Short mmCIF file of C-alpha atoms in Angstrom, two decimals:
data_model
loop_
_atom_site.label_atom_id
_atom_site.label_comp_id
_atom_site.label_asym_id
_atom_site.label_seq_id
_atom_site.Cartn_x
_atom_site.Cartn_y
_atom_site.Cartn_z
CA ALA X 1 35.12 -161.76 -53.56
CA MET X 2 33.88 -165.03 -54.69
CA ARG X 3 37.96 -165.62 -54.98
CA ARG X 4 39.17 -164.91 -51.03
CA ALA X 5 36.05 -167.60 -50.69
CA THR X 6 37.49 -170.04 -52.51
CA MET X 7 40.69 -170.12 -50.39
CA ARG X 8 39.80 -169.82 -46.68
CA GLN X 9 40.00 -172.62 -44.71
CA GLY X 10 37.34 -175.76 -44.63
CA SER X 11 35.83 -177.18 -46.42
CA TRP X 12 34.99 -177.87 -50.30
CA ALA X 13 31.35 -177.83 -50.26
CA ASP X 14 32.19 -175.01 -47.40
CA ARG X 15 34.41 -172.42 -49.55
CA LEU X 16 31.78 -173.07 -52.16
CA ARG X 17 28.85 -172.09 -49.59
CA ALA X 18 31.13 -168.62 -48.81
CA MET X 19 31.47 -168.55 -52.71
CA MET X 20 27.88 -168.13 -54.14
CA ASN X 21 26.91 -166.32 -50.74
CA GLU X 22 29.71 -163.53 -51.20
CA ARG X 23 28.38 -163.73 -55.03
CA THR X 24 24.93 -162.95 -53.58
CA ASP X 25 25.54 -160.53 -51.01
CA MET X 26 27.20 -158.77 -53.75
CA PHE X 27 23.72 -158.07 -55.42
CA ILE X 28 21.85 -157.55 -52.58
CA GLU X 29 24.07 -154.41 -51.88
CA MET X 30 23.67 -153.73 -55.30
CA ARG X 31 20.02 -154.13 -55.25
CA ASP X 32 19.65 -152.05 -52.43
CA GLU X 33 21.66 -149.05 -53.22
CA GLY X 34 19.55 -147.71 -55.63
CA GLU X 35 17.27 -148.12 -57.76
CA PHE X 36 18.21 -148.82 -60.66
CA ALA X 37 21.25 -150.39 -60.02
CA VAL X 38 19.88 -154.00 -61.03
CA GLU X 39 19.03 -152.36 -64.25
CA LEU X 40 22.19 -150.78 -64.91
CA LEU X 41 23.48 -154.57 -64.29
CA HIS X 42 21.70 -155.65 -67.42
CA CYS X 43 22.81 -152.72 -70.23
CA PRO X 44 22.63 -154.84 -73.20
CA LYS X 45 25.23 -151.41 -74.43
CA GLY X 46 28.64 -151.28 -75.10
CA SER X 47 30.88 -151.18 -71.67
CA VAL X 48 28.50 -152.60 -68.96
CA ARG X 49 27.91 -155.84 -71.79
CA ARG X 50 31.49 -156.08 -71.41
CA ALA X 51 32.46 -156.00 -68.09
CA GLN X 52 29.46 -158.26 -67.25
CA GLU X 53 30.77 -160.61 -69.93
CA THR X 54 33.93 -160.52 -68.28
CA PHE X 55 32.28 -161.05 -64.37
CA GLU X 56 30.50 -164.17 -66.48
CA ARG X 57 33.74 -165.85 -68.12
CA GLU X 58 36.03 -165.06 -64.99
CA GLN X 59 33.08 -166.38 -62.70
CA PHE X 60 32.51 -169.64 -65.50
CA GLU X 61 36.98 -169.68 -64.84
CA LEU X 62 36.72 -169.19 -60.98
CA LEU X 63 34.92 -172.67 -60.73
CA VAL X 64 36.00 -174.61 -63.17
CA ASP X 65 39.65 -174.45 -61.64
CA PHE X 66 38.04 -175.05 -57.67
CA LEU X 67 36.07 -177.75 -59.54
CA THR X 68 39.58 -179.19 -61.10
CA ALA X 69 40.89 -178.89 -57.65
CA ALA X 70 38.83 -180.63 -55.62
CA SER X 71 38.30 -183.34 -58.21
CA ASP X 72 41.82 -183.62 -58.34
CA GLU X 73 41.43 -184.47 -54.62
CA GLY X 74 39.04 -187.14 -55.43
CA GLN X 75 36.01 -184.43 -53.41
CA LEU X 76 33.67 -185.30 -56.68
CA ARG X 77 30.71 -187.20 -55.27
CA ALA X 78 30.71 -188.38 -59.15
CA GLU X 79 34.26 -189.85 -59.40
CA ALA X 80 33.77 -192.04 -56.26
CA ASN X 81 31.04 -193.04 -57.41
CA GLY X 82 32.77 -194.54 -60.85
CA GLN X 83 31.21 -191.55 -62.92
CA LYS X 84 34.52 -189.77 -64.91
CA SER X 85 33.11 -185.16 -64.29
CA ASP X 86 32.11 -183.17 -66.80
CA VAL X 87 34.48 -180.29 -64.58
CA PRO X 88 32.83 -177.52 -67.24
CA ALA X 89 29.45 -179.07 -67.50
CA MET X 90 29.48 -178.88 -63.87
CA ALA X 91 30.69 -175.56 -63.83
CA GLU X 92 27.66 -174.14 -66.53
CA ALA X 93 24.71 -175.77 -64.40
CA ILE X 94 26.43 -174.41 -61.64
CA MET X 95 25.94 -171.08 -63.26
CA ILE X 96 22.76 -171.47 -64.07
CA ALA X 97 21.16 -173.07 -60.84
CA TYR X 98 22.19 -169.97 -58.80
CA ALA X 99 21.63 -167.08 -61.73
CA SER X 100 17.68 -167.06 -60.04
CA PHE X 101 20.02 -165.05 -57.26
CA SER X 102 21.37 -162.58 -59.25
CA PRO X 103 19.81 -159.52 -61.25
CA PRO X 104 17.25 -159.19 -62.98
CA ARG X 105 16.14 -162.21 -61.16
CA LEU X 106 16.95 -161.84 -57.65
CA PRO X 107 13.90 -162.14 -55.66
CA PRO X 108 12.25 -158.81 -54.15
CA LEU X 109 12.98 -160.36 -50.58
CA THR X 110 14.82 -158.92 -47.46
CA SER X 111 18.34 -160.49 -47.16
CA ASP X 112 17.20 -162.58 -44.65
CA GLU X 113 14.66 -164.52 -46.93
CA ILE X 114 16.71 -164.64 -50.02
CA HIS X 115 19.44 -165.88 -47.96
CA ARG X 116 17.28 -169.11 -46.57
CA LYS X 117 16.13 -169.75 -49.41
CA LEU X 118 20.03 -169.51 -50.88
CA ALA X 119 20.87 -172.07 -47.76
CA ALA X 120 17.71 -174.39 -49.63
CA LEU X 121 19.59 -174.73 -52.73
CA HIS X 122 22.87 -174.71 -51.72
CA ASP X 123 21.88 -177.88 -49.75
CA ILE X 124 20.66 -179.36 -52.77
CA ILE X 125 24.23 -179.06 -54.90
CA LEU X 126 26.38 -179.87 -52.56
CA SER X 127 24.80 -182.65 -51.51
CA GLY X 128 25.39 -183.47 -54.88
CA LEU X 129 28.44 -182.59 -55.61
CA PHE X 130 30.69 -183.48 -53.02
CA LEU X 131 31.82 -186.24 -50.51
CA ASP X 132 32.33 -183.74 -47.52
CA HIS X 133 29.64 -182.01 -47.58
CA ASP X 134 27.53 -181.67 -44.45
CA ALA X 135 23.62 -179.27 -44.33
CA ALA X 136 24.62 -176.17 -42.73
#
């Protein structure tokens, strides 16, 4: 779902926003499915841990590829201001910022409340990242 979101029509900011919304919606759905669904995501054992590591690696690689493509098109704000973008560091920082919207830190709020707070984070991240960002 995150990968599909990056391929949608729209600005770079819109596509990153959609990617992180898809990610958060999946976690909300898992949280709402069952009492222990979220805990299973952070089981430190065997195949669950390997699946989590695979997801984190693929998420990082997706972000790096996405930001590299935006950079190649001259759409990163840092480069427009004459700075060189460290895309892997940007991807890591984005993952850290959005980690507050994933288990086990996913707030025990309604989906609407989570999306309101998520929209605020989007505005902070996207306004600093992309030239084409307009607050949604």
